[in-house]
Coordinates of C-alpha atoms and ligand atoms in Angstrom, one line a residue:
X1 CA -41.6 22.9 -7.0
X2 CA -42.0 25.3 -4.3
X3 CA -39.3 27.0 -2.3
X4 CA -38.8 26.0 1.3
X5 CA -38.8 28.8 3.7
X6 CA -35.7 29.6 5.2
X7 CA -37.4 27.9 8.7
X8 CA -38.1 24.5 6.7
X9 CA -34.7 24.6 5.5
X10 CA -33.2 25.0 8.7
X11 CA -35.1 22.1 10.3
X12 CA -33.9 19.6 7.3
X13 CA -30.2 20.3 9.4
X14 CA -30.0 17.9 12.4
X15 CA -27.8 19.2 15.1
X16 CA -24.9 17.6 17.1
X17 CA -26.3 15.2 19.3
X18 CA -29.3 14.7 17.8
X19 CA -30.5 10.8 17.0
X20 CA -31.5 10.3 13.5
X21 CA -32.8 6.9 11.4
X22 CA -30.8 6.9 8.5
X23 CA -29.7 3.7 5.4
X24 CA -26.8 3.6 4.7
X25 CA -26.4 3.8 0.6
X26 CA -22.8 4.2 -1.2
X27 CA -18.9 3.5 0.6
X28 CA -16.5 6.9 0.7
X29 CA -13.4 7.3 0.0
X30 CA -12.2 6.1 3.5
X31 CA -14.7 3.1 3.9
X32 CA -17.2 5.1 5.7
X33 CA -20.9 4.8 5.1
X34 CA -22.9 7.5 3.3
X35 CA -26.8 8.0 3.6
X36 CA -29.1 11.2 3.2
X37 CA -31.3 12.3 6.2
X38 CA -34.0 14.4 4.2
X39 CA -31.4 15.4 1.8
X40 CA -28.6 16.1 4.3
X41 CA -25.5 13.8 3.8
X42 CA -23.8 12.4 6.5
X43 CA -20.5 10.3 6.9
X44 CA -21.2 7.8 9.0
X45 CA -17.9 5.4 10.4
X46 CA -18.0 1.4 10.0
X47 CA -22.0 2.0 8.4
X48 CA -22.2 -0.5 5.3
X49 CA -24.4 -0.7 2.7
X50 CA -27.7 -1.6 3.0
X51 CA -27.7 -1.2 7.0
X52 CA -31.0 0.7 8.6
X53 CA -29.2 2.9 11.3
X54 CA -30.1 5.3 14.3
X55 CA -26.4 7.7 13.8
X56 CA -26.0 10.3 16.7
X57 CA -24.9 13.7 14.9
X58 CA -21.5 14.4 16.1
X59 CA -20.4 17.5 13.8
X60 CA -21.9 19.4 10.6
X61 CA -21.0 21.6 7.9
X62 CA -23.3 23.6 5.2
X63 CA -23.6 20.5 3.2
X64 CA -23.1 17.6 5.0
X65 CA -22.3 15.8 8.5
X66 CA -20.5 13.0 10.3
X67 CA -22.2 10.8 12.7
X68 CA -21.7 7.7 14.6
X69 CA -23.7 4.5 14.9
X70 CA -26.0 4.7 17.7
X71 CA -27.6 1.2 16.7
X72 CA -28.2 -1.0 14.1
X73 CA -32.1 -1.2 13.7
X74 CA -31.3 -3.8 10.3
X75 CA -27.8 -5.0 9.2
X76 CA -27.7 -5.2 6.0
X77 CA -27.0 -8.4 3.8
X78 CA -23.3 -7.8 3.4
X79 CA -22.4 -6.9 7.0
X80 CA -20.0 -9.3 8.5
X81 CA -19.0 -9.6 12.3
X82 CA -15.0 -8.8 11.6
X83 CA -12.3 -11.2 12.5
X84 CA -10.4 -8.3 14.4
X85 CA -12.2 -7.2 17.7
X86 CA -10.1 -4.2 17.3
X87 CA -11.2 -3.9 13.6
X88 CA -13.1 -0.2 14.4
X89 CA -10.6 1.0 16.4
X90 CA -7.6 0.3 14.1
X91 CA -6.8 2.3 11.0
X92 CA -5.2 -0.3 9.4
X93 CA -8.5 -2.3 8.3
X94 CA -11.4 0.1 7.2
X95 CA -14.4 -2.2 6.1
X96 CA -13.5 -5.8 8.1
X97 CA -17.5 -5.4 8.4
X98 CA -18.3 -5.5 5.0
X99 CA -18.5 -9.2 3.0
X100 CA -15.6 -9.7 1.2
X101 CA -17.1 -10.2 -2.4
X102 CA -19.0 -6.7 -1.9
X103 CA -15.4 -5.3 -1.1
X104 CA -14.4 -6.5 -4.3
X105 CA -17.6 -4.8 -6.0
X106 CA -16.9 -1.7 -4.1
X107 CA -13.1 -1.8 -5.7
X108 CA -14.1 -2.2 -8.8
X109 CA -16.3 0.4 -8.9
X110 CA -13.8 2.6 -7.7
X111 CA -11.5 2.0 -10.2
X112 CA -14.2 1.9 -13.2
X113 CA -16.0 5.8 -11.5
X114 CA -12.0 7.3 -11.4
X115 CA -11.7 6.3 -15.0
X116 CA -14.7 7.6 -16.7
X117 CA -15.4 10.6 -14.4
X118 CA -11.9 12.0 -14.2
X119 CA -10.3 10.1 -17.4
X120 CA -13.7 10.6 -19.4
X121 CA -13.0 7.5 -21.0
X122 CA -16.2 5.3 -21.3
X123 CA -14.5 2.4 -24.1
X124 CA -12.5 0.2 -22.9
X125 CA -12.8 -3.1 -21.5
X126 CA -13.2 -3.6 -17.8
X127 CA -12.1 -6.9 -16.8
X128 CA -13.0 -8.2 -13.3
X129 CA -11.2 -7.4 -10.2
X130 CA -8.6 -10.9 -9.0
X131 CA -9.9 -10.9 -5.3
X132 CA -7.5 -13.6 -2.8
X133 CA -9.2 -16.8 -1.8
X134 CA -8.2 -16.2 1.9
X135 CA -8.0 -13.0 2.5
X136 CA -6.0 -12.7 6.3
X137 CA -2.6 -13.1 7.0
X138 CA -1.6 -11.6 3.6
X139 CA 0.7 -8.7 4.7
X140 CA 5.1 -9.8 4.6
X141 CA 5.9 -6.0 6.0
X142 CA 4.5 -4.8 9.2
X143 CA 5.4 -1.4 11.2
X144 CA 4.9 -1.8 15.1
X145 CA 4.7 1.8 16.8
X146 CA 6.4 1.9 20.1
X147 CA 5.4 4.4 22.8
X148 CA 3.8 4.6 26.7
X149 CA 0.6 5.8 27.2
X150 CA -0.4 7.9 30.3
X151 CA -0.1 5.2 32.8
X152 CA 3.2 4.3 31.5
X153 CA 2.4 1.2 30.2
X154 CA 4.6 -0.1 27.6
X155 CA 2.3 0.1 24.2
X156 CA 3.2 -1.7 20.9
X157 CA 0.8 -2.4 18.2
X158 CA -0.8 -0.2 15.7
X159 CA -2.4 3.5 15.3
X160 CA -5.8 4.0 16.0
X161 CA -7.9 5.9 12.9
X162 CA -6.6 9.1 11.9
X163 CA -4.6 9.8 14.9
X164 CA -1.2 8.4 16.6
X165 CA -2.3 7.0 19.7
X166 CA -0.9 3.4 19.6
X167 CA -3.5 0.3 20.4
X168 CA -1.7 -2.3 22.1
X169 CA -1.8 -5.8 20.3
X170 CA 0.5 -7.9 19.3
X171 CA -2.0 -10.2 17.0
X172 CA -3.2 -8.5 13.5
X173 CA -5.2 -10.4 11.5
X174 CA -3.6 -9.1 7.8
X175 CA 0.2 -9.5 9.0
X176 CA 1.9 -12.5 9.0
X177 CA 1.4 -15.1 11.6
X178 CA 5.4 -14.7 12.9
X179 CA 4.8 -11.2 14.0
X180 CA 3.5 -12.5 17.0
X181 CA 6.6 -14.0 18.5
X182 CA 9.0 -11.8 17.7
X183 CA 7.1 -9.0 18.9
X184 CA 6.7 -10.7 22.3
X185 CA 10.3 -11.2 21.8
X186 CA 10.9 -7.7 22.0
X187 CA 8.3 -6.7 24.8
X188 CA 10.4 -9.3 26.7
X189 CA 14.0 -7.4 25.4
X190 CA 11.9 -3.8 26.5
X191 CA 11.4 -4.2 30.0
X192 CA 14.3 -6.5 31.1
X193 CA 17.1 -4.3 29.1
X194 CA 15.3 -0.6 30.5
X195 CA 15.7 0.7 26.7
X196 CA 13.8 4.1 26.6
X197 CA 11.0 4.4 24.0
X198 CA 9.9 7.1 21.9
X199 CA 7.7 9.5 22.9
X200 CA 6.1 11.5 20.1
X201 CA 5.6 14.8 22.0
X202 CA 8.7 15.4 23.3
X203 CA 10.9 13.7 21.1
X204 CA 12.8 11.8 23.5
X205 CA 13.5 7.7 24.2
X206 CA 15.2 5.6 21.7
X207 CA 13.2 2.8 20.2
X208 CA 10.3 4.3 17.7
X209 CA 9.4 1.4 15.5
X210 CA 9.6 -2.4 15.0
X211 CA 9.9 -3.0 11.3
X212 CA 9.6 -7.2 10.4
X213 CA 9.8 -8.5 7.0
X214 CA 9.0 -12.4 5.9
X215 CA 9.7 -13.5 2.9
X216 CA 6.6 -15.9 2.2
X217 CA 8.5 -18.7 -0.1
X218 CA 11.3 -18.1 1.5
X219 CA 10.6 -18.0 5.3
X220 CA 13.4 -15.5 5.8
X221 CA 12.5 -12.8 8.3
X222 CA 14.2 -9.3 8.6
X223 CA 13.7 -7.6 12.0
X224 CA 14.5 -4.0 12.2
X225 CA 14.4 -1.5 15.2
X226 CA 14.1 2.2 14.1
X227 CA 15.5 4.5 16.9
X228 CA 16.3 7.6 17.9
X229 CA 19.6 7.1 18.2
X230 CA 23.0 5.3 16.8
X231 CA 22.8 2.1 19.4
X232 CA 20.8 0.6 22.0
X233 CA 21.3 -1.4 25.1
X234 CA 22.2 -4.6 25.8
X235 CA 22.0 -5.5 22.1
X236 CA 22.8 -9.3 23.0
X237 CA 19.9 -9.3 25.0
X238 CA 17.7 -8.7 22.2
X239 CA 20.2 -11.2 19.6
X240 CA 19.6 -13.4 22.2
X241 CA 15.9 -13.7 22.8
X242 CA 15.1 -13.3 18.8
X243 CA 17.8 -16.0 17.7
X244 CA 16.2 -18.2 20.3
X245 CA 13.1 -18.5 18.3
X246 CA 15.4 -20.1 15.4
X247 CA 15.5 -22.9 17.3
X248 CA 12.0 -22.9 19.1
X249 CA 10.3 -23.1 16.1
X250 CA 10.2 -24.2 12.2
X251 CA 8.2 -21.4 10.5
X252 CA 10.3 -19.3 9.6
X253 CA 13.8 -18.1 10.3
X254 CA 15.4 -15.2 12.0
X255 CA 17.9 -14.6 8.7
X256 CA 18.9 -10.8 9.9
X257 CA 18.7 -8.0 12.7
X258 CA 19.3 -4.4 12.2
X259 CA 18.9 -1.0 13.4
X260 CA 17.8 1.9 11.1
X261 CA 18.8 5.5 12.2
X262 CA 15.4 8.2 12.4
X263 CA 16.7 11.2 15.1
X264 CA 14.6 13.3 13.0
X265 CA 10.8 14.9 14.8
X266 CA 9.2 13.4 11.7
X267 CA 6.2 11.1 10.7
X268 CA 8.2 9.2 7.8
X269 CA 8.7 5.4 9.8
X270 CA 12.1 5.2 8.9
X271 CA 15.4 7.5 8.2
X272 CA 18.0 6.6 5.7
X273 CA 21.3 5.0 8.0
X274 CA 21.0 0.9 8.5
X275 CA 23.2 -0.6 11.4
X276 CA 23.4 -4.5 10.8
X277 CA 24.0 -6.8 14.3
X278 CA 23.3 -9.7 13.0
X279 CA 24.5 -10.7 9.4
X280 CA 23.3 -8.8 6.1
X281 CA 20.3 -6.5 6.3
X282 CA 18.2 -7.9 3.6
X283 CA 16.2 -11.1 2.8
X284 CA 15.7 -13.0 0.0
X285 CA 12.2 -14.2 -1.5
X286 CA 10.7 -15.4 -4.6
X287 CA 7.9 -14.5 -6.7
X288 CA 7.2 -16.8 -9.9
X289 CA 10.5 -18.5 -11.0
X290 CA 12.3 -15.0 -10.3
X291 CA 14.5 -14.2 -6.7
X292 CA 14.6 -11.0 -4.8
X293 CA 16.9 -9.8 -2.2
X294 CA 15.1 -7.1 -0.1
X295 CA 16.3 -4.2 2.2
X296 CA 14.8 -2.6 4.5
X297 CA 14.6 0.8 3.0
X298 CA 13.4 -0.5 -0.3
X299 CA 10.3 -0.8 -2.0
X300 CA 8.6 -4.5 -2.1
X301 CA 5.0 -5.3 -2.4
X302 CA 3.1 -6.1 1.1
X303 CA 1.1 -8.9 -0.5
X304 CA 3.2 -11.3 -2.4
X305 CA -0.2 -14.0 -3.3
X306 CA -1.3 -11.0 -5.2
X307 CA 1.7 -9.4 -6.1
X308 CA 2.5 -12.6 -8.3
X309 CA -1.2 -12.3 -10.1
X310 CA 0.0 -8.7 -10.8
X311 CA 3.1 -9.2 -12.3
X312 CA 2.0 -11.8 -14.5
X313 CA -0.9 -9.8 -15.5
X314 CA 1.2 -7.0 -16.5
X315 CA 3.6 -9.3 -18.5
X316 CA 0.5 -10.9 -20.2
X317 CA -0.7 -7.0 -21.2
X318 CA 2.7 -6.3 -22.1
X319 CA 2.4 -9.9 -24.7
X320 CA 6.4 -10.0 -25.1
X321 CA 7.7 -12.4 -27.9
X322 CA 11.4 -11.7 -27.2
X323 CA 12.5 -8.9 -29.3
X324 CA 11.3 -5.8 -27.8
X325 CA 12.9 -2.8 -25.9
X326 CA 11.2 -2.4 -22.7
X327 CA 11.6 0.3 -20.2
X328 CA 10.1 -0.4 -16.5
X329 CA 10.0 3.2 -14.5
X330 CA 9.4 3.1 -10.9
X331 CA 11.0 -0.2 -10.6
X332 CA 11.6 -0.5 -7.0
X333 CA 14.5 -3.5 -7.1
X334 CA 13.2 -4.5 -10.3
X335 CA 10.8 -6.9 -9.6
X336 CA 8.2 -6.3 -12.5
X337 CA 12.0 -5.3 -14.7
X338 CA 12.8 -8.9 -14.3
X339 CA 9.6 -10.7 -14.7
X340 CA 9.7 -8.6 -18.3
X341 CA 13.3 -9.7 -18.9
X342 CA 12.0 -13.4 -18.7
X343 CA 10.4 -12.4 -21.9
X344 CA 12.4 -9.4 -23.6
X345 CA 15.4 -8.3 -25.3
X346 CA 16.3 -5.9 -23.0
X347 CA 14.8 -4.0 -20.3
X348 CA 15.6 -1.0 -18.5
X349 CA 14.7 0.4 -15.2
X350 CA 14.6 3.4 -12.9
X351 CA 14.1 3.9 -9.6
X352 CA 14.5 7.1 -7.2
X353 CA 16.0 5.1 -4.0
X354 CA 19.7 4.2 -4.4
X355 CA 19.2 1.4 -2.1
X356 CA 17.0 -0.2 -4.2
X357 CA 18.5 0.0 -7.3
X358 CA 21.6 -1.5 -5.6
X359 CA 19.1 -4.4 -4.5
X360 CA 17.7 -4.3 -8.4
X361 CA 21.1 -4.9 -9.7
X362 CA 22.1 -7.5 -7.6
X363 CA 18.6 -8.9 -8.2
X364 CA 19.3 -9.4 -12.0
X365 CA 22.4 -10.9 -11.1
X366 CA 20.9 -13.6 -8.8
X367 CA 18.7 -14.8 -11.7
X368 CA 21.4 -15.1 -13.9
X369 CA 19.7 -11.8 -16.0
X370 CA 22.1 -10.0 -18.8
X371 CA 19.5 -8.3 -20.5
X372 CA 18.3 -5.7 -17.7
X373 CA 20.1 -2.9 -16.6
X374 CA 18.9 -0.1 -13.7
X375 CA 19.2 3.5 -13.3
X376 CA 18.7 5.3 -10.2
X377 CA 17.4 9.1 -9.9
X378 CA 13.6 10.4 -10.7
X379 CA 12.1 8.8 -13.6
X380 CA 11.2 12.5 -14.3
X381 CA 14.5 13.6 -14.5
X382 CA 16.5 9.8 -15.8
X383 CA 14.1 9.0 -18.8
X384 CA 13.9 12.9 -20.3
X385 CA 17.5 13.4 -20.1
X386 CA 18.6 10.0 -21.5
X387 CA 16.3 10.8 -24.8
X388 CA 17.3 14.5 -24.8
X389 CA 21.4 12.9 -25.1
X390 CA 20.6 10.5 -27.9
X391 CA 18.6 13.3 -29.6
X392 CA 15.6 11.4 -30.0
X393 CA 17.0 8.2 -31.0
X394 CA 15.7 6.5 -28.1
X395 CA 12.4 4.3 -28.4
X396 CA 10.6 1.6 -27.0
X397 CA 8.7 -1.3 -27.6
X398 CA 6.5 -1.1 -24.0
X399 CA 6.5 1.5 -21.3
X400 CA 5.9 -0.1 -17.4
X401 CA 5.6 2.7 -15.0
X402 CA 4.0 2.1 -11.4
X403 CA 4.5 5.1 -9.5
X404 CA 3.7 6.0 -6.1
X405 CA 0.2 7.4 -5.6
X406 CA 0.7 11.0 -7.0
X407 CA 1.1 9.3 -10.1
X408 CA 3.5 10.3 -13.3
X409 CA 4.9 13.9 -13.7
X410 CA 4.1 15.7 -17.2
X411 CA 7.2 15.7 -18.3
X412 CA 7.5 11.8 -18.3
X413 CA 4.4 11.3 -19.7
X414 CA 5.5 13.9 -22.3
X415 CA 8.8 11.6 -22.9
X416 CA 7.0 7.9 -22.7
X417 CA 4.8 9.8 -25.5
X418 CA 7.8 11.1 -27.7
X419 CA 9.7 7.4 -27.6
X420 CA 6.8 6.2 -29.4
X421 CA 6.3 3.2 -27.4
X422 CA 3.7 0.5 -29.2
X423 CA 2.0 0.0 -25.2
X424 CA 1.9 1.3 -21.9
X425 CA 1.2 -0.5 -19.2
X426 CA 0.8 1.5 -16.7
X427 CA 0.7 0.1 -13.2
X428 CA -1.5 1.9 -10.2
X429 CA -2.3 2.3 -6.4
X430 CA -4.5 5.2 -7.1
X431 CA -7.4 5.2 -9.5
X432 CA -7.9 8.6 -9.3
X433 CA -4.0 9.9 -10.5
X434 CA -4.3 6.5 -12.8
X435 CA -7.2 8.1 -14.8
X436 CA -5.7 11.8 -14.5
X437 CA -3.1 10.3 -16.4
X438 CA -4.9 8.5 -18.7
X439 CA -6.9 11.5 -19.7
X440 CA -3.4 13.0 -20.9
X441 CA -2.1 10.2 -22.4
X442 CA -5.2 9.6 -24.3
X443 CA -4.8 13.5 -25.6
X444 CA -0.9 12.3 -26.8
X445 CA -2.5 9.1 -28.9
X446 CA -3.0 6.7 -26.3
X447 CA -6.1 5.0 -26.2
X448 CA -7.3 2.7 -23.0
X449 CA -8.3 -1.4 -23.9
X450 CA -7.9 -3.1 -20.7
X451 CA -8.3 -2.1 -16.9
X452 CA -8.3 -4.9 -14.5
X453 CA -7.5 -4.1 -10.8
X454 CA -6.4 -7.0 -8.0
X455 CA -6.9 -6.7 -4.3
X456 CA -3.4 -6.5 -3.0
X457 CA -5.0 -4.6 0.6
X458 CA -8.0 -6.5 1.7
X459 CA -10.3 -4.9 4.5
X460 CA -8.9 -1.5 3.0
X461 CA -10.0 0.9 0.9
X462 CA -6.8 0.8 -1.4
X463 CA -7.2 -1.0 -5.0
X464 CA -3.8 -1.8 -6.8
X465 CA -4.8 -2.0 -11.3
X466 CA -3.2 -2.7 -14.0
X467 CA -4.1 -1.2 -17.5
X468 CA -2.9 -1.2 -20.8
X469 CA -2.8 1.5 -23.2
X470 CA -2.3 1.1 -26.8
X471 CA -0.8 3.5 -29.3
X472 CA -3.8 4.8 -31.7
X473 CA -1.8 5.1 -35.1
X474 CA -0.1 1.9 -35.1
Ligands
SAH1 N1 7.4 -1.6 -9.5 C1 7.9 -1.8 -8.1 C2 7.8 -0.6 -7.2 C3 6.5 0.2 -7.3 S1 6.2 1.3 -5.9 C4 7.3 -3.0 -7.5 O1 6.3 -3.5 -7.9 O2 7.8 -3.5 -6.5 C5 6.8 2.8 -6.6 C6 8.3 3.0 -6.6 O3 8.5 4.3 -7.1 C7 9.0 3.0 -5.2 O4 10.0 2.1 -5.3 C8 9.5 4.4 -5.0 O5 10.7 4.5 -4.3 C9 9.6 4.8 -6.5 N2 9.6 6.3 -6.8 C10 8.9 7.2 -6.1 N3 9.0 8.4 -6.8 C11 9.8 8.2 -7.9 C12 10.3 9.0 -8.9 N4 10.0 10.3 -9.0 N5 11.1 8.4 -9.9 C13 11.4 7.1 -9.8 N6 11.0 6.3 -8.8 C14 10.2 6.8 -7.9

């Protein structure tokens, strides 16, 4: 093949602001589009697969390019009008424009590329991806960001894509339906009680988030005002006009309203002090035949249709008969702990977040559980430490772990290794860390059967597995 002159090569690499037809051919890592224009690569935001586009250049590198839709010259098959008309400006939903079932696909694929790119592991069985039947409405957490735009104007809602400037809604189309109310609720509590919100910038005002948690079997809803501060204004204002909807409606039920403490110039939603005003800060909700009482600062899944199909997935790769020793790392307030403990002799778990493990504990103790007992600290640190003081003693029937998305430290895996466990089940939000993992554990004697993830974040580009790893010498 003959070289192109450095002038031919030149001319293959469209400038900013240039118009260029381009199809759109793979999904990135952030939902966006990908397609080649004569071998350059571009990024393109909300393109989908299979679309026939005219993008408008808006920045290049060496390699490749981002670019914006300038117009759609074909849709393709599997672009859908989204439900949200905010849906492209919002960075909560990434590919509202792309069919639901090809979301799925794309998932799946995501999962099955981490695992034999990263993990090189091609055998092992892939089983298909649990999608939700209706998937809006799904969400029992939502964070609304409080601030003032330029004008002044009071602005709640959600964070535009990749950057803090608040859209104002009240309506989101994956959060529950009672969100609504209580934030108009709370507009209403805003203006008439002259509470300062946060600005960003400066780090001044008091109110930063709105934090409300429903319990979906349960109806119970948390509400929970982050602020800048120890106390806020008229506070019976804002009892008043919440509690009112107890009565004004039969959805759900106001079952607790706090304040949680953040004076720090941070990103992280929420700091670590909760101020009840009015009765306990937690909920209680149900999952399966097993009870959960939730506070604010601790983990619980956002989608609890899905969250059920998890659990019982990783019970049914676990395949408990009763007798086993089963350790659960990660465990939040024990919610996958005491779906095992239905079935075990005795599980154990651990959990970084005091809080939660306080929750976890009562948890077992709601459901009537003996056999399941909790340790807080890093699982890093708790499950090494505990095998180290019973010099090796310590073993396992199954290994659970679901850790956050930076996946399992060495030195756990090393330990989960060493207590000779007959399965691991390990538990992700992030196929890529997942099969990093996998790849190591494989190396210590593990070998992969079963990968199958569920859809716990429709319209994003997050995918939730489960996976079971089998001991090779058994
Ligand atoms: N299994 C639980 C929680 C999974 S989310 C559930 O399904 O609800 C991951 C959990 O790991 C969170 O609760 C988080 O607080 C906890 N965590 C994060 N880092 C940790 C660490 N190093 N050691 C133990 N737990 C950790």
């Amino acid at each position: 093949m003959a070289l192109k002159t450095e002038k031919e090569e030149l001319q293959t690499i469209p400038q900013k602001n240039d118009c260029v037809p381009l199809t759109i051919e793979d999904i990135g890592a952030d939902g966006e589009g990908i397609g080649r224009y004569q071998g350059f690569t571009l990024f393109v935001k909300d393109g989908v697969v299979g679309d026939e586009l005219i993008v408008r250049i808006l920045k290049t590198k060496t390699t490749y390019g981002y670019a914006k839709i300038e117009s759609i010259v074909t849709p393709s098959p599997f672009r859908v009008e989204p439900k949200c008309s905010l849906a492209s400006r919002c960075g909560g939903c990434q590919i509202q424009q792309l069919d639901y079932q090809k979301q799925l696909e794309y998932k799946q694929n995501k999962v099955k590329n981490c695992i034999e790119r990263i993990g090189g592991i091609k055998e092992y069985e892939m089983e298909p991806i649990i999608g939700m039947e209706d998937p809006y409405y799904y969400r029992n957490k939502s964070q609304y960001p409080v601030g003032r735009n330029k004008n002044n104007e009071l602005m709640i809602g959600f964070y535009a894509g990749r950057s803090h400037s608040i859209i104002n809604t009240d309506h989101c189309y994956i959060g529950d339906k009672s969100n609504e109310l209580i934030v108009s609720k709370i507009r209403e509590y805003i203006e008439e009680s002259g509470i300062a919100v946060y600005n960003e910038e400066k780090h001044t005002g008091l109110l930063r988030h709105i934090l409300i948690r429903v319990g979906f079997t349960s109806k119970q809803v948390i509400v929970c005002l982050v602020i800048n501060g120890k106390k806020i204004p008229k506070q019976e204002l804002l009892l008043d006009k919440l509690l009112a909807l107890n009565t004004q409606q039969e959805d759900f039920v106001i079952e607790s309203i706090c304040l949680n403490v953040n004076k720090e110039k941070t990103n992280v939603i929420l700091g670590n002090q909760i101020i009840s005003l009015y009765k306990e800060p937690f909920i209680v909700d149900q999952i399966g035949d097993i009870k959960y009482q939730i506070s604010p600062l601790s983990f619980y899944q956002v989608n609890p249709v899905q969250t059920k199909k998890l659990y019982e997935l990783a019970l049914s790769y676990a395949d408990l008969h009763g007798e086993e020793i089963v350790w659960d790392l990660y465990c939040g307030i024990g919610t996958i702990s005491l779906f095992l403990a239905q079935r075990a002799k005795q599980v154990y778990g651990v959990e970084i977040i005091p809080q939660a493990i306080e929750d976890a504990k009562r948890n077992a103790k709601l459901n009537g559980m003996t056999n399941a007992e909790f340790f807080a600290g890093a699982a890093e640190d708790v499950l090494p430490q505990k095998y180290k003081e019973s010099n090796g003693a310590m073993s396992a029937d199954v290994i659970v772990v679901d850790p956050p998305r930076k996946g399992c430290e060495q030195s756990l895996l090393d330990t989960v290794v060493a207590m000779h466990p007959k399965k691991v089940v390990y538990v992700s939000c992030d196929p890529a860390t997942l099969a990093r993992d996998i790849k190591y554990l494989d190396e210590k004697g593990y070998q992969l059967k079963k990968v199958r993830p569920v859809d716990q974040f429709p319209h994003s580009t997050h995918v939730e597995c489960v996976t079971l790893l089998q001991r090779k010498n058994t």
